[in-house]
PDB file of C-alpha atoms in Angstrom:
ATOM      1  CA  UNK A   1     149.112 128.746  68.029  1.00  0.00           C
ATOM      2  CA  UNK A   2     147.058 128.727  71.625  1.00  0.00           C
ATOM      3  CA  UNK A   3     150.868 129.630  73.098  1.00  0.00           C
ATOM      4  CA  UNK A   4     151.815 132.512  70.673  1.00  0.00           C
ATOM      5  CA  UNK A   5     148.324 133.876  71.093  1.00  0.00           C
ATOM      6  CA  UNK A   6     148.837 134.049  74.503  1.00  0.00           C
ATOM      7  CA  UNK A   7     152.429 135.007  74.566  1.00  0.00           C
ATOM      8  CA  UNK A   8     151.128 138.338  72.257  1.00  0.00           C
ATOM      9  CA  UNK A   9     148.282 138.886  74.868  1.00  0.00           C
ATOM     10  CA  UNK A  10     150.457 138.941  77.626  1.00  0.00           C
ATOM     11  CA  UNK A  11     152.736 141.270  75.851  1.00  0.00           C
ATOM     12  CA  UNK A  12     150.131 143.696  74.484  1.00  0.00           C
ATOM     13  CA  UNK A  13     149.010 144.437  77.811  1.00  0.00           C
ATOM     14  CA  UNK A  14     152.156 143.876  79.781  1.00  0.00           C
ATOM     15  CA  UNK A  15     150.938 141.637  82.187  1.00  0.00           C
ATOM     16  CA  UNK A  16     152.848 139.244  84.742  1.00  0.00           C
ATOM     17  CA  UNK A  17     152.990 135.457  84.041  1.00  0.00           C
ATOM     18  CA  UNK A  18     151.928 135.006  86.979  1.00  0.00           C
ATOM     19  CA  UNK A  19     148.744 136.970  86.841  1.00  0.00           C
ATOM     20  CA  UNK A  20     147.983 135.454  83.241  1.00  0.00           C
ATOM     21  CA  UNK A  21     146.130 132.170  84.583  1.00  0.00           C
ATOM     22  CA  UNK A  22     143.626 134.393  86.444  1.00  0.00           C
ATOM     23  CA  UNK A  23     142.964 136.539  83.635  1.00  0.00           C
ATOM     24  CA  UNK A  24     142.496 134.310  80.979  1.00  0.00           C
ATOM     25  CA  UNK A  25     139.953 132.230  83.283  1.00  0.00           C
ATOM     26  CA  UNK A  26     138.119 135.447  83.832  1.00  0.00           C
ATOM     27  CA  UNK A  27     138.479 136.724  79.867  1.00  0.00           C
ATOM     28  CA  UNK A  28     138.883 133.202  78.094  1.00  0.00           C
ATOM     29  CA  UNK A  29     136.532 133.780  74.580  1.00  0.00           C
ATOM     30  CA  UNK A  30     138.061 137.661  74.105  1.00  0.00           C
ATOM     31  CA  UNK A  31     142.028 136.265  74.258  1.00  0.00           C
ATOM     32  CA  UNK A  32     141.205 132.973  72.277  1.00  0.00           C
ATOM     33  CA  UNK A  33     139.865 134.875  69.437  1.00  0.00           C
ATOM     34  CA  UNK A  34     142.361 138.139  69.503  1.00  0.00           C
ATOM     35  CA  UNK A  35     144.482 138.424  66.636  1.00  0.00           C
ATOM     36  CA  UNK A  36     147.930 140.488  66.832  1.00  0.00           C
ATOM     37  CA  UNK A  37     148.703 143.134  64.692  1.00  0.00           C
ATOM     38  CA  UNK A  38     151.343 141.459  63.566  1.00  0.00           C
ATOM     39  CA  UNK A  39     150.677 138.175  63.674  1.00  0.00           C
ATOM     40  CA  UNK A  40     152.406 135.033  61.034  1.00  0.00           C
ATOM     41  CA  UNK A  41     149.393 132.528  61.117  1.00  0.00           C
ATOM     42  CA  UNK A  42     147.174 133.465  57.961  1.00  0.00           C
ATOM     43  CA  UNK A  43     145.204 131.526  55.435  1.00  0.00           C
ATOM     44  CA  UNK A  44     144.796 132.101  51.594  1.00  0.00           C
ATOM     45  CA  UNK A  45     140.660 131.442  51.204  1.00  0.00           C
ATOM     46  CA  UNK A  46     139.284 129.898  48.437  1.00  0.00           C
ATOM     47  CA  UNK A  47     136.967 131.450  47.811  1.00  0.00           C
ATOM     48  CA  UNK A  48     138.646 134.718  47.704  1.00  0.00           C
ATOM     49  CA  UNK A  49     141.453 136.323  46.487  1.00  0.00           C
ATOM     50  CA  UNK A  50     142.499 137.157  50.260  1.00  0.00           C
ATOM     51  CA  UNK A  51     144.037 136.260  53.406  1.00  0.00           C
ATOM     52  CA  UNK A  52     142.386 135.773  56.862  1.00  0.00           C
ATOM     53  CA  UNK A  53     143.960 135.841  60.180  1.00  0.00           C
ATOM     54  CA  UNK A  54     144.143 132.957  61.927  1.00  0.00           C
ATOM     55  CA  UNK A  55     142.868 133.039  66.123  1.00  0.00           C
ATOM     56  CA  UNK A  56     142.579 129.782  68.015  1.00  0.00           C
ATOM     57  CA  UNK A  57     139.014 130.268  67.742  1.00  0.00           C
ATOM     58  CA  UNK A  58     138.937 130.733  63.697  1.00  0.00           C
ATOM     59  CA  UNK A  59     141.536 127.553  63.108  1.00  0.00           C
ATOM     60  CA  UNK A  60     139.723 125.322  65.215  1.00  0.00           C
ATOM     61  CA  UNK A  61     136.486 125.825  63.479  1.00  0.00           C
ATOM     62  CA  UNK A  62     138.182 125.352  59.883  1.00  0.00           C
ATOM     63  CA  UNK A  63     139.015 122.126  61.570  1.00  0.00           C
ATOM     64  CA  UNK A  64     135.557 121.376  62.712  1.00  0.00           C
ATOM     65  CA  UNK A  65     134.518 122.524  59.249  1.00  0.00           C
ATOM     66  CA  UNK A  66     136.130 119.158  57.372  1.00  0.00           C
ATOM     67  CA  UNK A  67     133.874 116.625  60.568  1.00  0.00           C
ATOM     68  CA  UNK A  68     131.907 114.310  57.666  1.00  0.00           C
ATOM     69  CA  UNK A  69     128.761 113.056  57.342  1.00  0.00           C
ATOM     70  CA  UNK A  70     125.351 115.033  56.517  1.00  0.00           C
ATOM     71  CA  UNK A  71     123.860 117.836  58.074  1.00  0.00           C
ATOM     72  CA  UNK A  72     122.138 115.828  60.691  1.00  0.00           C
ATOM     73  CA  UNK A  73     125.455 113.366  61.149  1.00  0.00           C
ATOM     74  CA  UNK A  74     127.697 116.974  61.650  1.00  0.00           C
ATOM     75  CA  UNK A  75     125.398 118.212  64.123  1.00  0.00           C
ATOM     76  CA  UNK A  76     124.950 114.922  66.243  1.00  0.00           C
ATOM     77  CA  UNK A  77     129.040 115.088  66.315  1.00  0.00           C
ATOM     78  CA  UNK A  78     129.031 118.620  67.518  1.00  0.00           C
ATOM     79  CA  UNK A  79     127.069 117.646  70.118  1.00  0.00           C
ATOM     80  CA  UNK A  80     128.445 114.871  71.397  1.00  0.00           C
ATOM     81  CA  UNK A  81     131.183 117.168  71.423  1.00  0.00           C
ATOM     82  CA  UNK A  82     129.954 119.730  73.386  1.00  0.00           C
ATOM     83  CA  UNK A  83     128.502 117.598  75.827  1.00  0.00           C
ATOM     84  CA  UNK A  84     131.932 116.064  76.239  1.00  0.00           C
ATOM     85  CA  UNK A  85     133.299 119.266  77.250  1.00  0.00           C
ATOM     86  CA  UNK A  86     130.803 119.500  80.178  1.00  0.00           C
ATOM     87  CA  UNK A  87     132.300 117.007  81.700  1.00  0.00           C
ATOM     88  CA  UNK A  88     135.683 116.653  83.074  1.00  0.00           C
ATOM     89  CA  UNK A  89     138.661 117.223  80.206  1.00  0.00           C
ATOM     90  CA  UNK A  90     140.247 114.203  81.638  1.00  0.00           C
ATOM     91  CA  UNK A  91     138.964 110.680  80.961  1.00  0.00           C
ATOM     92  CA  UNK A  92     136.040 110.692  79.545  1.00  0.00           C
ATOM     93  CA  UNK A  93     134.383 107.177  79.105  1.00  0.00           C
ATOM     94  CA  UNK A  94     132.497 105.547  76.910  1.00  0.00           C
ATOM     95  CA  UNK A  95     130.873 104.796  79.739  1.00  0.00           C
ATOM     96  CA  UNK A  96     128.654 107.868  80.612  1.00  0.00           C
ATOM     97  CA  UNK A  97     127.423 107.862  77.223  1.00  0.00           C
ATOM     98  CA  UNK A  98     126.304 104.837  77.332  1.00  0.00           C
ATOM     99  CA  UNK A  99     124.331 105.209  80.327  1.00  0.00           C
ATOM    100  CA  UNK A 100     122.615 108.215  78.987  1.00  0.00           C
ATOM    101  CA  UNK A 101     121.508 106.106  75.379  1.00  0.00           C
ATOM    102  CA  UNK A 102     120.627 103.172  77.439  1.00  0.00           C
ATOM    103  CA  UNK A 103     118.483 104.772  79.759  1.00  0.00           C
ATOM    104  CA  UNK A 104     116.961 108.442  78.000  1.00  0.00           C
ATOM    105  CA  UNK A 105     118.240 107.722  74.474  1.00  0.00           C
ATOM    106  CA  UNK A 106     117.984 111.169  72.622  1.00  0.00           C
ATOM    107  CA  UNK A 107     117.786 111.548  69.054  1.00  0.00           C
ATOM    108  CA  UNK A 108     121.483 112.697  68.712  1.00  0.00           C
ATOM    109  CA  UNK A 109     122.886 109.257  70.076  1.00  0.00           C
ATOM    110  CA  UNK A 110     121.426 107.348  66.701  1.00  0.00           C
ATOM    111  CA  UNK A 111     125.075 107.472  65.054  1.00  0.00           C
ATOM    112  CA  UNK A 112     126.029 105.183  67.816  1.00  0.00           C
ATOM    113  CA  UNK A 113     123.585 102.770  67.514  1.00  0.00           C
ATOM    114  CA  UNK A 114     123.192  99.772  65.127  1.00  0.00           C
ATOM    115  CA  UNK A 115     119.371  98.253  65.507  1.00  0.00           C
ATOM    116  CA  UNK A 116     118.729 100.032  68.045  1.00  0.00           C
ATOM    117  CA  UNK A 117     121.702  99.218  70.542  1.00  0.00           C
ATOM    118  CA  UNK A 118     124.936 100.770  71.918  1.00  0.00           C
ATOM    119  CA  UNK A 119     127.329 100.105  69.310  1.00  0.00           C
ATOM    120  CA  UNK A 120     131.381 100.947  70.865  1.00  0.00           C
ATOM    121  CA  UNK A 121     132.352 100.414  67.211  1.00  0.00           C
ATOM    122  CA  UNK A 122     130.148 103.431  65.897  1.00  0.00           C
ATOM    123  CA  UNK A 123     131.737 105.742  68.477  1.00  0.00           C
ATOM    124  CA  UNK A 124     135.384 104.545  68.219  1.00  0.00           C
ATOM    125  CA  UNK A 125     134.436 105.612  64.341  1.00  0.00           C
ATOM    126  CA  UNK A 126     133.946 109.503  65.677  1.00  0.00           C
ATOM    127  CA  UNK A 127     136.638 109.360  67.714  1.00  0.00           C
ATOM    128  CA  UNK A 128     139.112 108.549  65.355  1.00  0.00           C
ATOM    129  CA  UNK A 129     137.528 110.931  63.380  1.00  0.00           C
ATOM    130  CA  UNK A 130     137.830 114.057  65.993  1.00  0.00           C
ATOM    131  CA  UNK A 131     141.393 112.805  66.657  1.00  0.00           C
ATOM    132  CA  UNK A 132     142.064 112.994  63.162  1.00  0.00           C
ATOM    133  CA  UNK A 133     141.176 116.738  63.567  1.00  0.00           C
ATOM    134  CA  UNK A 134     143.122 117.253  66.630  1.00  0.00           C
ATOM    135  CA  UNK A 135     139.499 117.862  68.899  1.00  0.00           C
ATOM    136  CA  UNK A 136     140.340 115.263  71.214  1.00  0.00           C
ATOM    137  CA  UNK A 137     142.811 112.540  72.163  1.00  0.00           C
ATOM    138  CA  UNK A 138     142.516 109.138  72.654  1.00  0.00           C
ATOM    139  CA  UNK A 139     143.861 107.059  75.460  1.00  0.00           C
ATOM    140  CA  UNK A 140     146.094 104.327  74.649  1.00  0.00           C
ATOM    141  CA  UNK A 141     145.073 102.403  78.018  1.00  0.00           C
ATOM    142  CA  UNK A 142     144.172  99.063  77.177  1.00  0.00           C
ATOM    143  CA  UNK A 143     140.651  98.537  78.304  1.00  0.00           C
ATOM    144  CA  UNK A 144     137.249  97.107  77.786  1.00  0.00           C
ATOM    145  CA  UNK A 145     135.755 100.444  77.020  1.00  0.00           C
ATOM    146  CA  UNK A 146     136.943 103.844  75.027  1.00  0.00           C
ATOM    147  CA  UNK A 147     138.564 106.660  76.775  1.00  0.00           C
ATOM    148  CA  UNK A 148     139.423 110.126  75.482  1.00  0.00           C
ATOM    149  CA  UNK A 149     140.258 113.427  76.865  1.00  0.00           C
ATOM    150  CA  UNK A 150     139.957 117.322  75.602  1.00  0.00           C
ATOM    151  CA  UNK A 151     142.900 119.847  75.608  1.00  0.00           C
ATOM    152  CA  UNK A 152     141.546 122.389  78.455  1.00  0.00           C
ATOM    153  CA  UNK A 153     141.742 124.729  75.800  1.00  0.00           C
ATOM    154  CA  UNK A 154     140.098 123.163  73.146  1.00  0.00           C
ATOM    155  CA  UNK A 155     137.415 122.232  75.688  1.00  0.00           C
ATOM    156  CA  UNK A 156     137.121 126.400  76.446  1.00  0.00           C
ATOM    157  CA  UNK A 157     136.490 126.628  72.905  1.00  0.00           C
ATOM    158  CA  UNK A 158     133.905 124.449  72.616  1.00  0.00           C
ATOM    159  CA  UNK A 159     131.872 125.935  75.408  1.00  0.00           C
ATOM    160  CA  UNK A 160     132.405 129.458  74.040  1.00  0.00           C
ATOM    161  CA  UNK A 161     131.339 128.898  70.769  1.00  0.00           C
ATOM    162  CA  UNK A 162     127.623 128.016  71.851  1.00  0.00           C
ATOM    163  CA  UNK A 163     125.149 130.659  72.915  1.00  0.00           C
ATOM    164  CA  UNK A 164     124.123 130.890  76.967  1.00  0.00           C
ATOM    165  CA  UNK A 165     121.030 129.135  76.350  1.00  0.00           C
ATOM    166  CA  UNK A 166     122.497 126.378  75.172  1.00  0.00           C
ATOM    167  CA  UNK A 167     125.691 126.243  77.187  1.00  0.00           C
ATOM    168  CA  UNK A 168     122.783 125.855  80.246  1.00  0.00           C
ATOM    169  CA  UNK A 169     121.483 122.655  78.152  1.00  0.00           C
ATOM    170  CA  UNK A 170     124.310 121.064  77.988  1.00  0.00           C
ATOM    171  CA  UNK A 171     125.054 121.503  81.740  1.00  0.00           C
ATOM    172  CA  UNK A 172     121.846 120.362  82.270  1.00  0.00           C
ATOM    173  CA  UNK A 173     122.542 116.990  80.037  1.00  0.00           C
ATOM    174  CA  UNK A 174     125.890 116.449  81.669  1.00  0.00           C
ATOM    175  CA  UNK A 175     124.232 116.268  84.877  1.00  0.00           C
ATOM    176  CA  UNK A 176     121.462 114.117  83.352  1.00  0.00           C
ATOM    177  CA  UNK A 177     123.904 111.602  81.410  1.00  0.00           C
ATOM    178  CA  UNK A 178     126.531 111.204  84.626  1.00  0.00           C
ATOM    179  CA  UNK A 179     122.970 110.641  86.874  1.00  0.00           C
ATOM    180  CA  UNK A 180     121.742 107.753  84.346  1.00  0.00           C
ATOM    181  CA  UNK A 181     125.049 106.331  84.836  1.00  0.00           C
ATOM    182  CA  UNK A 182     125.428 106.224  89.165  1.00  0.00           C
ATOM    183  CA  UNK A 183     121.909 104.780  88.995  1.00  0.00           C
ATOM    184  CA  UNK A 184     123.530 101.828  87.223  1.00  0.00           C
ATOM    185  CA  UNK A 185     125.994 101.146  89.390  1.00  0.00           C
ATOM    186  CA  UNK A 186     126.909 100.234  93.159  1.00  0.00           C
ATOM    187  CA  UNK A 187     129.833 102.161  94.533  1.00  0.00           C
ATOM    188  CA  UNK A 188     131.341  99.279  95.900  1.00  0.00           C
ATOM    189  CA  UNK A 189     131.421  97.141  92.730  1.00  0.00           C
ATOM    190  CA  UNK A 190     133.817  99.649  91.086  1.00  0.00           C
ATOM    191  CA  UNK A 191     137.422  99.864  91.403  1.00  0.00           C
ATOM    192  CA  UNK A 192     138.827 102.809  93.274  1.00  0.00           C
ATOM    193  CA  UNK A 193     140.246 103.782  89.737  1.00  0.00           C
ATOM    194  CA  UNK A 194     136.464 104.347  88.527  1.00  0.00           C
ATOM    195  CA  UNK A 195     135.195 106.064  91.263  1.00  0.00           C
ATOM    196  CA  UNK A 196     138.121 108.584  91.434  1.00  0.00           C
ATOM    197  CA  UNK A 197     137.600 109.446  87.802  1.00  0.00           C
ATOM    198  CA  UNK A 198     134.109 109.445  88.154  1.00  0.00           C
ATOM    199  CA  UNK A 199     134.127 111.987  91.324  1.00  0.00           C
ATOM    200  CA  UNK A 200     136.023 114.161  89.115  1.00  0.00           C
ATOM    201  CA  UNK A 201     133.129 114.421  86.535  1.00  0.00           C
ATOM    202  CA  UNK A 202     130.472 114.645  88.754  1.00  0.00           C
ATOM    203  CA  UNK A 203     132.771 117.855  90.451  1.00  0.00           C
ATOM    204  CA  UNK A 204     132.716 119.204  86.798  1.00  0.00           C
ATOM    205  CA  UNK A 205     129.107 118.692  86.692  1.00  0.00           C
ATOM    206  CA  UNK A 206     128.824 120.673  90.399  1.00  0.00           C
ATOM    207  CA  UNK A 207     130.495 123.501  88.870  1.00  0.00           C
ATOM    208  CA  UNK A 208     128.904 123.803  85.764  1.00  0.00           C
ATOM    209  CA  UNK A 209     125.689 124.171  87.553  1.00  0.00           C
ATOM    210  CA  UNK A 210     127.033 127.196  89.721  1.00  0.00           C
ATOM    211  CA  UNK A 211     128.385 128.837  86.748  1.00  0.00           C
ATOM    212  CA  UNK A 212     125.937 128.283  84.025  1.00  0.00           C
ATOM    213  CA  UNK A 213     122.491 127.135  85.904  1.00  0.00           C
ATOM    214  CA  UNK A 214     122.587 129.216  89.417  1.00  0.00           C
ATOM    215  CA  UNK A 215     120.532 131.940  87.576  1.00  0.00           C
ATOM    216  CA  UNK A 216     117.580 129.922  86.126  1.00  0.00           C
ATOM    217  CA  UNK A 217     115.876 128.673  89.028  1.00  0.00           C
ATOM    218  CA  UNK A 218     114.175 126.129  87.324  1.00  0.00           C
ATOM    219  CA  UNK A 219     117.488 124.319  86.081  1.00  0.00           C
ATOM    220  CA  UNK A 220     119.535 124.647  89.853  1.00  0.00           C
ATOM    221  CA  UNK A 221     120.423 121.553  91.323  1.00  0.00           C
ATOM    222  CA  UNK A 222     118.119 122.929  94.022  1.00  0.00           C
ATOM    223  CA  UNK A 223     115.285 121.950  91.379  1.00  0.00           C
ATOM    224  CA  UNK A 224     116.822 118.934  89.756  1.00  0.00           C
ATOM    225  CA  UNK A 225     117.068 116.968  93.171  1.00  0.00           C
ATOM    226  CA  UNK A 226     116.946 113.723  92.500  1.00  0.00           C
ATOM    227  CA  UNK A 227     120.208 114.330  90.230  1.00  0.00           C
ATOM    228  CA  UNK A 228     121.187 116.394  93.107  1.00  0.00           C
ATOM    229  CA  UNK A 229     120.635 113.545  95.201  1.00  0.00           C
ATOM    230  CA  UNK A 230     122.357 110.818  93.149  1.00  0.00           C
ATOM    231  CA  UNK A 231     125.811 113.207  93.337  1.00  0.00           C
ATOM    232  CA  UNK A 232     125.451 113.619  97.430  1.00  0.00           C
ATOM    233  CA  UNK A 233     125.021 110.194  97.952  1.00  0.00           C
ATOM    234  CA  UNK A 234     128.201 109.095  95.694  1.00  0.00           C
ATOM    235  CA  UNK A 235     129.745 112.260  97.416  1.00  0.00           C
ATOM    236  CA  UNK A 236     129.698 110.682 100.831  1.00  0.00           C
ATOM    237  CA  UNK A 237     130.471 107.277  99.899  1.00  0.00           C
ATOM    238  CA  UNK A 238     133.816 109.115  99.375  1.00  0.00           C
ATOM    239  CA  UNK A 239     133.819 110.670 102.453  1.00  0.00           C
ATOM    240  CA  UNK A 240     133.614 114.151 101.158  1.00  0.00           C
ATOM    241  CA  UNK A 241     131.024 114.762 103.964  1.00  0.00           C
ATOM    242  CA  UNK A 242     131.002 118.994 103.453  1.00  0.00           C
ATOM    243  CA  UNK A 243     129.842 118.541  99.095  1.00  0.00           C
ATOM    244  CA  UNK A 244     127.436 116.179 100.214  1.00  0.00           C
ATOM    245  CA  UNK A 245     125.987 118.183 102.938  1.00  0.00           C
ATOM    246  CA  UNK A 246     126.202 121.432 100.715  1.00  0.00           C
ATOM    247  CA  UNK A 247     124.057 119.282  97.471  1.00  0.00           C
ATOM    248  CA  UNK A 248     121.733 117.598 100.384  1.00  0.00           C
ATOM    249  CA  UNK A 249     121.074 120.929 101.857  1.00  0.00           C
ATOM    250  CA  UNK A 250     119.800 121.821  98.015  1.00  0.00           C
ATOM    251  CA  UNK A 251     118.121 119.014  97.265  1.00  0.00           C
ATOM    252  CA  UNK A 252     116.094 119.562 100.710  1.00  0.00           C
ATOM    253  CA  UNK A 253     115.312 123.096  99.517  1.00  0.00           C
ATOM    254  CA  UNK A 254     114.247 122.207  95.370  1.00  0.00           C
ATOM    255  CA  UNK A 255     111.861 119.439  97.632  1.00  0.00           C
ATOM    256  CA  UNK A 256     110.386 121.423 100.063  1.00  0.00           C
ATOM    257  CA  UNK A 257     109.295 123.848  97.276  1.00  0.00           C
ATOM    258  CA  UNK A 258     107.786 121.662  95.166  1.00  0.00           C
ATOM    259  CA  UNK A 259     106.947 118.976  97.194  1.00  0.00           C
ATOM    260  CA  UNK A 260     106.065 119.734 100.607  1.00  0.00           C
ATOM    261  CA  UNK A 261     108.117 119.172 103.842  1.00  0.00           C
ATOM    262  CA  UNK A 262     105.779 116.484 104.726  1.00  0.00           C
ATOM    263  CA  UNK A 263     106.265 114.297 101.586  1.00  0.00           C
ATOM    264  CA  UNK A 264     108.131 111.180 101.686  1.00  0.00           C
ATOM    265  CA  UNK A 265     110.844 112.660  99.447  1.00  0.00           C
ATOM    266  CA  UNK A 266     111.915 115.387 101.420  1.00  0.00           C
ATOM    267  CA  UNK A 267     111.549 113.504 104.660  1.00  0.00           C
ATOM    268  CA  UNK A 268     114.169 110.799 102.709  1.00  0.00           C
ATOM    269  CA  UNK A 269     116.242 113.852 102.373  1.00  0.00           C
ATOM    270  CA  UNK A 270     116.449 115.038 105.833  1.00  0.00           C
ATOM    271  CA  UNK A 271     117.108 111.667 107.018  1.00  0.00           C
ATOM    272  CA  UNK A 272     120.319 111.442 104.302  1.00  0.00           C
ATOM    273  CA  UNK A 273     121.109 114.906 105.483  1.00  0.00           C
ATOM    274  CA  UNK A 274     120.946 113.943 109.398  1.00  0.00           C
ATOM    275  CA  UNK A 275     122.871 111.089 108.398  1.00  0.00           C
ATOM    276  CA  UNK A 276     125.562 113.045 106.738  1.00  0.00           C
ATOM    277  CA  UNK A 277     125.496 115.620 109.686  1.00  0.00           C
ATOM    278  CA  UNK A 278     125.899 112.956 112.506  1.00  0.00           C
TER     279      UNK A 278
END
């Protein structure tokens, strides 16, 4: 459906292949939810003697629609969901969600707990669930904790469907839950598997702030430093010395604002800074 959608985009406006890619990443929500004039995917209601067009947007939801559970169950799926899809599309652990009920445990993580713990059974439930509705795949890696990845697509769709405001919450929580987990861990205890998967979520993160936080000043990195901080530092552990100059140089400015330049903090930061820079 995503494909023939597309295909009829490109055709109604006679575009180049190769200038479809830019496009769509500058006019994603309009051409997943355009519907052809003539166009084979419909759907006979039920409630009504009529049929609907089908968009990506519209069949996805229907699927979304049939997620069980009660009110408060649906809506602790959708956003687990939608936090997923702040992070990168590509394996996404069990892991980071973890970290984020151990250490800040919000309300919406209760369906994964049984007596008050992390419980992998309870998510592998909504997993299997989501998969069931085509929202996500599941890795078939053997490992000691559940992996699954979103359809870059799918994972559009997700972020389009919620309003600014709360597409700048969940950017915010993304960076919050992958923060809870680096302060768990030491770099050098992980495999070089973990950390390369890992960097890839926290670049997610990165970007989500410049494209969904940059305009509230009081939700930039620049004023979440010590999650600012947390990303630098695992930044130049990997030797990407320029990202972790770029979030220290940040983190030095949210500090100095609210801080002081003469406060331990910030004189931490120009130390990690001058260490970056040497």
């Amino acid at each position: 459906l995503a494909l023939d959608q597309a295909g009829a985009y490109i055709r109604a406006r006679n575009l180049k292949l190769k200038d479809f890619i830019p496009h769509y990443n500058k006019r994603k929500e309009l051409i997943l939810r355009e519907i052809p004039d003539e166009w084979e995917y419909r759907r006979v209601l039920k409630d009504a003697e009529r049929e609907t067009s089908l968009s990506v947007f519209t069949t996805w939801e229907l699927s979304f629609e049939l997620v069980g559970g009660n009110s408060e169950e649906k809506e602790s799926k959708d956003h687990f969901l939608t936090l997923a899809a702040f992070f990168d599309n590509k394996n996404i652990s069990e892991r980071y969600f973890q970290a984020h009920f151990n250490l800040d445990g919000p309300e919406w993580m209760d369906i994964f707990s049984t007596e008050g713990k992390w419980d992998s059974y309870k998510l592998g439930d909504v997993l299997a669930e989501l998969r069931k509705f085509s929202l996500l795949q599941t890795s078939d890696q053997q490992t000691n904790e559940l992996q699954f990845s979103l359809h870059p697509v799918v994972r559009d769709w997700i972020k389009l469907r919620k309003s600014r405001d709360m597409q700048q919450q969940f950017a915010a929580e993304s960076t919050t839950a992958l923060t809870n987990y680096l302060q768990n861990i030491h770099n050098d205890e992980i495999s070089l598997e973990i950390q390369q998967e890992t960097a890839l979520h926290i670049d997610a993160c990165v970007q989500n702030g410049k494209e969904f936080l940059e305009r509230l000043p009081y939700f930039t990195l620049s004023y979440l430093p010590s999650k600012a901080s947390w990303f630098a530092g695992f930044y130049r552990h990997q030797g990407r010395y320029d990202e972790a100059e770029e979030l220290y140089k940040r983190v030095l400015a949210g500090r100095e604002e609210k801080l002081g330049p003469t406060h331990p903090e910030t004189l931490g930061t120009v130390q990690n800074l001058a260490t970056d820079l040497a």
